[in-house]
Tab-separated table of C-alpha atoms in Angstrom:
chain	number	residue	atom	x	y	z
A	1	UNK	CA	5.431	18.806	-11.774
A	2	UNK	CA	7.569	21.834	-12.587
A	3	UNK	CA	5.405	24.206	-10.577
A	4	UNK	CA	7.487	27.283	-11.435
A	5	UNK	CA	7.121	26.655	-15.175
A	6	UNK	CA	3.387	25.942	-14.858
A	7	UNK	CA	2.880	29.102	-12.833
A	8	UNK	CA	4.813	31.263	-15.292
A	9	UNK	CA	2.813	29.848	-18.186
A	10	UNK	CA	-0.450	30.468	-16.367
A	11	UNK	CA	0.428	34.074	-15.485
A	12	UNK	CA	1.552	34.906	-19.028
A	13	UNK	CA	-1.144	37.228	-20.427
A	14	UNK	CA	-0.105	36.484	-24.020
A	15	UNK	CA	-0.576	32.737	-23.634
A	16	UNK	CA	-4.041	32.191	-25.096
A	17	UNK	CA	-3.539	28.433	-25.518
A	18	UNK	CA	-2.989	27.727	-21.851
A	19	UNK	CA	-6.399	26.137	-21.251
A	20	UNK	CA	-6.469	22.744	-22.917
A	21	UNK	CA	-8.244	19.422	-22.631
A	22	UNK	CA	-6.794	16.624	-20.501
A	23	UNK	CA	-4.436	14.199	-22.175
A	24	UNK	CA	-4.738	10.427	-22.438
A	25	UNK	CA	-3.879	10.017	-18.757
A	26	UNK	CA	-6.577	12.499	-17.693
A	27	UNK	CA	-4.059	15.181	-16.677
A	28	UNK	CA	-3.994	18.569	-18.382
A	29	UNK	CA	-1.216	20.161	-16.287
A	30	UNK	CA	-3.643	23.025	-15.740
A	31	UNK	CA	-2.963	24.593	-12.355
A	32	UNK	CA	-6.706	25.149	-11.967
A	33	UNK	CA	-7.145	21.362	-11.788
A	34	UNK	CA	-5.533	21.477	-8.359
A	35	UNK	CA	-7.346	24.415	-6.729
A	36	UNK	CA	-10.914	25.051	-5.674
A	37	UNK	CA	-12.983	28.010	-4.518
A	38	UNK	CA	-15.158	28.048	-1.415
A	39	UNK	CA	-17.773	30.601	-0.487
A	40	UNK	CA	-20.715	30.779	1.932
A	41	UNK	CA	-23.076	32.646	-0.400
A	42	UNK	CA	-26.045	30.402	-1.215
A	43	UNK	CA	-28.037	32.896	-3.270
A	44	UNK	CA	-25.810	33.865	-6.190
A	45	UNK	CA	-23.889	31.382	-8.334
A	46	UNK	CA	-20.115	31.617	-8.439
A	47	UNK	CA	-18.672	33.749	-11.204
A	48	UNK	CA	-15.742	31.609	-12.316
A	49	UNK	CA	-14.136	34.433	-14.307
A	50	UNK	CA	-14.176	36.633	-11.216
A	51	UNK	CA	-12.356	34.045	-9.144
A	52	UNK	CA	-9.932	33.244	-11.964
A	53	UNK	CA	-8.917	36.902	-12.123
A	54	UNK	CA	-8.368	37.039	-8.361
A	55	UNK	CA	-6.226	33.928	-8.487
A	56	UNK	CA	-4.283	34.965	-11.558
A	57	UNK	CA	-3.656	38.634	-10.825
A	58	UNK	CA	-3.269	38.539	-7.046
A	59	UNK	CA	-2.783	35.116	-5.530
A	60	UNK	CA	-0.779	33.776	-8.458
A	61	UNK	CA	1.726	36.633	-8.262
A	62	UNK	CA	2.002	36.265	-4.482
A	63	UNK	CA	2.778	32.562	-4.855
A	64	UNK	CA	5.381	33.247	-7.536
A	65	UNK	CA	7.184	35.848	-5.396
A	66	UNK	CA	7.119	33.571	-2.348
A	67	UNK	CA	8.621	30.683	-4.320
A	68	UNK	CA	11.459	32.865	-5.624
A	69	UNK	CA	12.188	34.318	-2.168
A	70	UNK	CA	12.348	30.853	-0.654
A	71	UNK	CA	14.689	29.692	-3.415
A	72	UNK	CA	17.032	32.656	-2.909
A	73	UNK	CA	17.134	31.977	0.824
A	74	UNK	CA	18.012	28.294	0.456
A	75	UNK	CA	19.772	28.126	-2.931
A	76	UNK	CA	22.877	25.957	-3.267
A	77	UNK	CA	26.231	26.967	-4.690
A	78	UNK	CA	28.264	24.783	-7.010
A	79	UNK	CA	30.455	23.870	-4.043
A	80	UNK	CA	27.325	22.704	-2.201
A	81	UNK	CA	26.466	20.458	-5.146
A	82	UNK	CA	29.955	18.929	-5.166
A	83	UNK	CA	29.672	18.224	-1.439
A	84	UNK	CA	26.303	16.509	-1.919
A	85	UNK	CA	24.168	19.007	-0.020
A	86	UNK	CA	20.501	18.032	-0.555
A	87	UNK	CA	17.977	20.474	-1.951
A	88	UNK	CA	15.718	22.357	0.447
A	89	UNK	CA	12.063	21.340	0.416
A	90	UNK	CA	8.819	22.139	2.193
A	91	UNK	CA	5.970	19.695	2.768
A	92	UNK	CA	2.798	21.564	1.834
A	93	UNK	CA	0.244	18.751	2.117
A	94	UNK	CA	-0.309	15.038	2.597
A	95	UNK	CA	-2.207	12.874	0.146
A	96	UNK	CA	-4.075	9.768	1.316
A	97	UNK	CA	-4.701	7.309	-1.524
A	98	UNK	CA	-7.139	4.445	-1.035
A	99	UNK	CA	-6.879	1.217	-3.055
A	100	UNK	CA	-9.028	-1.915	-3.087
A	101	UNK	CA	-8.998	-5.407	-4.583
A	102	UNK	CA	-10.727	-8.749	-4.209
A	103	UNK	CA	-9.219	-11.087	-1.587
A	104	UNK	CA	-8.247	-13.713	-4.175
A	105	UNK	CA	-6.493	-11.226	-6.494
A	106	UNK	CA	-2.738	-10.683	-6.673
A	107	UNK	CA	-1.165	-7.673	-4.882
A	108	UNK	CA	-0.706	-5.972	-8.263
A	109	UNK	CA	-4.501	-5.957	-8.777
A	110	UNK	CA	-5.076	-3.008	-6.425
A	111	UNK	CA	-7.079	-0.236	-8.107
A	112	UNK	CA	-7.337	3.380	-6.862
A	113	UNK	CA	-10.678	4.314	-5.300
A	114	UNK	CA	-10.334	7.687	-3.557
A	115	UNK	CA	-7.782	10.379	-2.766
A	116	UNK	CA	-7.802	12.961	0.018
A	117	UNK	CA	-5.538	16.010	0.317
A	118	UNK	CA	-4.696	17.214	3.847
A	119	UNK	CA	-2.989	20.661	3.960
A	120	UNK	CA	0.094	20.859	6.172
A	121	UNK	CA	-0.602	24.009	8.173
A	122	UNK	CA	0.821	25.298	11.434
A	123	UNK	CA	-2.653	24.996	12.969
A	124	UNK	CA	-2.746	21.228	12.340
A	125	UNK	CA	-0.904	19.024	14.820
A	126	UNK	CA	-2.323	15.495	14.584
A	127	UNK	CA	-4.860	14.650	11.898
A	128	UNK	CA	-7.064	11.591	12.406
A	129	UNK	CA	-8.772	10.210	9.327
A	130	UNK	CA	-11.621	7.702	9.724
A	131	UNK	CA	-12.801	6.017	6.534
A	132	UNK	CA	-16.499	5.125	6.685
A	133	UNK	CA	-16.790	4.043	3.036
A	134	UNK	CA	-15.552	0.467	3.345
A	135	UNK	CA	-17.123	-2.963	3.025
A	136	UNK	CA	-17.346	-5.262	6.013
A	137	UNK	CA	-16.040	-8.821	5.929
A	138	UNK	CA	-13.924	-10.682	3.385
A	139	UNK	CA	-15.494	-9.175	0.236
A	140	UNK	CA	-12.801	-6.497	-0.226
A	141	UNK	CA	-9.200	-5.898	0.818
A	142	UNK	CA	-7.916	-2.332	1.187
A	143	UNK	CA	-4.574	-0.549	1.204
A	144	UNK	CA	-3.731	3.077	1.968
A	145	UNK	CA	-0.727	5.068	0.743
A	146	UNK	CA	0.200	8.327	2.449
A	147	UNK	CA	2.300	10.605	0.236
A	148	UNK	CA	3.982	13.805	1.333
A	149	UNK	CA	3.464	16.520	-1.296
A	150	UNK	CA	6.655	18.566	-1.341
A	151	UNK	CA	7.908	21.641	-3.137
A	152	UNK	CA	11.588	20.974	-3.841
A	153	UNK	CA	13.792	24.002	-4.455
A	154	UNK	CA	16.374	22.338	-6.661
A	155	UNK	CA	18.534	23.679	-9.450
A	156	UNK	CA	19.864	22.933	-12.914
A	157	UNK	CA	23.376	23.800	-14.014
A	158	UNK	CA	25.546	23.856	-17.104
A	159	UNK	CA	29.208	24.472	-17.913
A	160	UNK	CA	30.403	27.289	-20.157
A	161	UNK	CA	33.986	27.791	-21.373
A	162	UNK	CA	35.924	31.024	-21.819
A	163	UNK	CA	36.311	30.770	-25.577
A	164	UNK	CA	32.669	29.983	-26.208
A	165	UNK	CA	32.617	33.072	-28.452
A	166	UNK	CA	35.086	31.324	-30.789
A	167	UNK	CA	32.604	28.602	-31.630
A	168	UNK	CA	32.714	26.379	-28.557
A	169	UNK	CA	29.300	25.274	-27.370
A	170	UNK	CA	28.068	25.443	-23.798
A	171	UNK	CA	28.115	21.901	-22.398
A	172	UNK	CA	25.068	20.755	-20.440
A	173	UNK	CA	25.965	18.439	-17.570
A	174	UNK	CA	23.209	16.053	-18.637
A	175	UNK	CA	24.637	15.655	-22.179
A	176	UNK	CA	28.373	14.928	-21.794
A	177	UNK	CA	28.523	13.491	-25.308
A	178	UNK	CA	28.678	17.065	-26.607
A	179	UNK	CA	32.179	17.296	-25.152
A	180	UNK	CA	33.329	14.864	-27.843
A	181	UNK	CA	32.442	17.315	-30.587
A	182	UNK	CA	35.725	17.918	-32.518
A	183	UNK	CA	35.165	21.641	-32.154
A	184	UNK	CA	34.979	21.373	-28.377
A	185	UNK	CA	38.132	19.612	-27.308
A	186	UNK	CA	41.817	19.251	-28.025
A	187	UNK	CA	43.403	15.840	-28.546
A	188	UNK	CA	45.428	15.658	-25.337
A	189	UNK	CA	46.910	12.262	-26.231
A	190	UNK	CA	48.706	13.726	-29.266
A	191	UNK	CA	51.413	15.247	-27.038
A	192	UNK	CA	51.383	13.264	-23.780
A	193	UNK	CA	54.903	14.423	-22.819
A	194	UNK	CA	56.714	17.739	-22.849
A	195	UNK	CA	60.050	18.361	-24.591
A	196	UNK	CA	62.019	17.350	-21.493
A	197	UNK	CA	60.125	14.054	-21.241
A	198	UNK	CA	57.909	15.029	-18.329
A	199	UNK	CA	54.171	14.280	-18.487
A	200	UNK	CA	52.172	17.157	-19.862
A	201	UNK	CA	49.949	18.974	-17.391
A	202	UNK	CA	46.769	20.545	-18.709
A	203	UNK	CA	44.197	22.785	-17.095
A	204	UNK	CA	40.930	24.289	-18.203
A	205	UNK	CA	38.811	27.128	-16.929
A	206	UNK	CA	35.053	26.948	-17.129
A	207	UNK	CA	32.095	28.691	-15.635
A	208	UNK	CA	29.073	27.069	-14.005
A	209	UNK	CA	25.654	28.589	-14.520
A	210	UNK	CA	23.060	27.596	-11.910
A	211	UNK	CA	19.390	28.414	-12.305
A	212	UNK	CA	16.274	27.432	-10.305
A	213	UNK	CA	14.358	24.208	-10.767
A	214	UNK	CA	11.335	24.389	-8.447
A	215	UNK	CA	9.162	21.295	-8.671
A	216	UNK	CA	6.240	19.827	-6.766
A	217	UNK	CA	6.467	16.090	-6.190
A	218	UNK	CA	4.934	13.265	-4.177
A	219	UNK	CA	7.097	11.257	-1.796
A	220	UNK	CA	5.744	8.003	-0.346
A	221	UNK	CA	5.546	8.582	3.414
A	222	UNK	CA	3.727	5.467	4.642
A	223	UNK	CA	1.995	2.399	3.184
A	224	UNK	CA	-0.350	0.153	5.120
A	225	UNK	CA	-0.382	-3.623	4.785
A	226	UNK	CA	-3.516	-5.346	3.492
A	227	UNK	CA	-6.527	-4.237	5.544
A	228	UNK	CA	-9.698	-6.259	6.133
A	229	UNK	CA	-12.699	-4.754	7.915
A	230	UNK	CA	-13.925	-6.989	10.744
A	231	UNK	CA	-15.223	-6.863	14.319
A	232	UNK	CA	-13.202	-8.281	17.178
A	233	UNK	CA	-14.387	-11.661	18.458
A	234	UNK	CA	-16.289	-11.429	21.769
A	235	UNK	CA	-14.799	-12.301	25.119
A	236	UNK	CA	-16.074	-15.277	27.098
A	237	UNK	CA	-19.249	-14.641	29.127
A	238	UNK	CA	-19.550	-14.605	32.881
A	239	UNK	CA	-20.857	-18.060	33.888
A	240	UNK	CA	-22.495	-19.023	37.189
A	241	UNK	CA	-23.537	-22.616	37.903
A	242	UNK	CA	-26.454	-22.760	40.341
A	243	UNK	CA	-27.625	-26.119	41.782
A	244	UNK	CA	-31.291	-26.766	42.524
A	245	UNK	CA	-32.318	-27.471	46.099
A	246	UNK	CA	-33.271	-31.119	46.577
A	247	UNK	CA	-32.760	-31.832	42.825
A	248	UNK	CA	-29.757	-33.976	41.912
A	249	UNK	CA	-30.180	-34.399	38.128
A	250	UNK	CA	-30.330	-30.769	36.956
A	251	UNK	CA	-28.228	-27.626	37.222
A	252	UNK	CA	-28.927	-24.053	36.195
A	253	UNK	CA	-26.280	-22.196	34.168
A	254	UNK	CA	-26.573	-18.394	34.223
A	255	UNK	CA	-24.898	-16.505	31.359
A	256	UNK	CA	-24.005	-12.836	31.507
A	257	UNK	CA	-22.448	-10.689	28.791
A	258	UNK	CA	-19.153	-9.051	29.773
A	259	UNK	CA	-17.828	-5.690	28.546
A	260	UNK	CA	-14.055	-5.893	28.426
A	261	UNK	CA	-11.093	-6.367	26.090
A	262	UNK	CA	-7.886	-8.387	26.271
A	263	UNK	CA	-5.353	-10.016	23.949
A	264	UNK	CA	-5.057	-13.769	24.291
A	265	UNK	CA	-3.935	-16.731	22.183
A	266	UNK	CA	-7.035	-18.191	20.473
A	267	UNK	CA	-8.272	-21.615	21.565
A	268	UNK	CA	-9.696	-23.883	18.877
A	269	UNK	CA	-12.597	-26.164	19.765
A	270	UNK	CA	-14.389	-26.670	16.448
A	271	UNK	CA	-12.747	-27.529	13.135
A	272	UNK	CA	-14.004	-24.250	11.654
A	273	UNK	CA	-12.360	-22.143	14.373
A	274	UNK	CA	-8.929	-22.113	12.712
A	275	UNK	CA	-10.124	-20.291	9.568
A	276	UNK	CA	-12.026	-17.748	11.654
A	277	UNK	CA	-9.056	-17.037	13.903
A	278	UNK	CA	-6.703	-16.671	10.929
A	279	UNK	CA	-9.128	-14.164	9.423
A	280	UNK	CA	-9.153	-12.218	12.716
A	281	UNK	CA	-5.340	-12.163	12.791
A	282	UNK	CA	-5.191	-10.681	9.289
A	283	UNK	CA	-7.876	-8.120	10.089
A	284	UNK	CA	-6.148	-7.045	13.317
A	285	UNK	CA	-2.629	-7.043	11.796
A	286	UNK	CA	-1.500	-8.907	14.892
A	287	UNK	CA	2.304	-9.081	15.340
A	288	UNK	CA	2.072	-12.410	17.197
A	289	UNK	CA	-0.377	-15.292	17.602
A	290	UNK	CA	-2.605	-13.356	19.978
A	291	UNK	CA	-6.008	-11.897	19.098
A	292	UNK	CA	-7.823	-8.953	20.626
A	293	UNK	CA	-11.106	-10.149	22.138
A	294	UNK	CA	-13.541	-7.382	23.047
A	295	UNK	CA	-17.261	-6.925	23.624
A	296	UNK	CA	-19.373	-3.802	23.756
A	297	UNK	CA	-22.517	-4.971	21.933
A	298	UNK	CA	-25.414	-7.187	22.911
A	299	UNK	CA	-24.801	-10.916	22.494
A	300	UNK	CA	-27.003	-12.677	19.936
A	301	UNK	CA	-26.362	-16.221	21.122
A	302	UNK	CA	-24.235	-18.349	23.419
A	303	UNK	CA	-22.589	-21.679	22.593
A	304	UNK	CA	-22.492	-24.321	25.306
A	305	UNK	CA	-19.947	-27.159	25.232
A	306	UNK	CA	-19.876	-30.214	27.477
A	307	UNK	CA	-17.891	-33.386	28.015
A	308	UNK	CA	-18.794	-36.471	30.041
A	309	UNK	CA	-15.216	-37.616	30.562
A	310	UNK	CA	-12.095	-36.080	31.959
A	311	UNK	CA	-10.834	-33.673	29.245
A	312	UNK	CA	-7.244	-33.501	28.042
A	313	UNK	CA	-7.785	-30.568	25.678
A	314	UNK	CA	-10.518	-28.185	24.611
A	315	UNK	CA	-11.252	-30.340	21.566
A	316	UNK	CA	-12.600	-33.028	23.921
A	317	UNK	CA	-15.679	-30.858	24.444
A	318	UNK	CA	-18.719	-31.116	22.183
A	319	UNK	CA	-21.188	-28.359	21.422
A	320	UNK	CA	-24.575	-29.308	22.823
A	321	UNK	CA	-26.548	-26.074	22.569
A	322	UNK	CA	-26.779	-22.630	20.956
A	323	UNK	CA	-29.157	-20.319	22.758
A	324	UNK	CA	-30.053	-16.644	22.827
A	325	UNK	CA	-31.289	-16.931	26.416
A	326	UNK	CA	-29.207	-15.893	29.401
A	327	UNK	CA	-29.792	-19.196	31.208
A	328	UNK	CA	-29.579	-22.880	30.400
A	329	UNK	CA	-30.816	-25.923	32.305
A	330	UNK	CA	-28.684	-29.028	31.844
A	331	UNK	CA	-29.646	-32.574	32.697
A	332	UNK	CA	-26.914	-34.475	34.536
């Protein structure tokens, strides 16, 4: 958005048509669409006209003067433009955009859900944003875009020639086709050589007019990959095998929940484990084949596997019990 033009239009007292309804895209280019008023008074309603006057007559003028001072301090000359010097900019805020889609949809099916504006102030060092409005499991996939909102102090320029008063038009750099107007150039190919046979040398003198172009724009700063909300799988329990005294056909297995976390390669025992582990890898955005296992909640149930022959892999074990108890008695 051309913030300087919008601000000038808003501050113009003679502009009675400034306030208008939003267009087809929902944007009215009304500067009041991007500001809000906060107050702690709970007894009297806000007088919008009062706050509009404060913004327009005081804060609006302050902002305009500050923008012009910043431009004058960091403006570029024509030589700077030829040398490719970039325009000065200031990051005034960061915008977090949240998108969602169904897991089976294409990446282009993301739809915007929410947006959050974080001001970039000197009092803010590291900002941590925790989104609590998400759905758990594989029902939705999310993506977040972080855009830096910048005010860019750029410039426009045009060329003007000395004999413009004789009917020559000023030539805008963005419309070079105007140079081909018969009134604006001399056919240099008509006399390519001088009388002594040497190539003709021509020169032209022109002026360059540079004027401010102060715009506010969004620059993509960071984009997350697809995000799925899921808990980490639990770590293995602490297991103690206790034999019975004078009993040779039973053993007692004591199970104890552990609170810990570690990253390990997943081990598949059941046929359904592969799909679950792949889901965990996507949810954790793991850079390798390892998964973060962690436990800090109460365990609902334990799964007990057993084999009666010498195992060669974990798939040789069969699940014999699922129990919510912290002990299990096995017949041997």
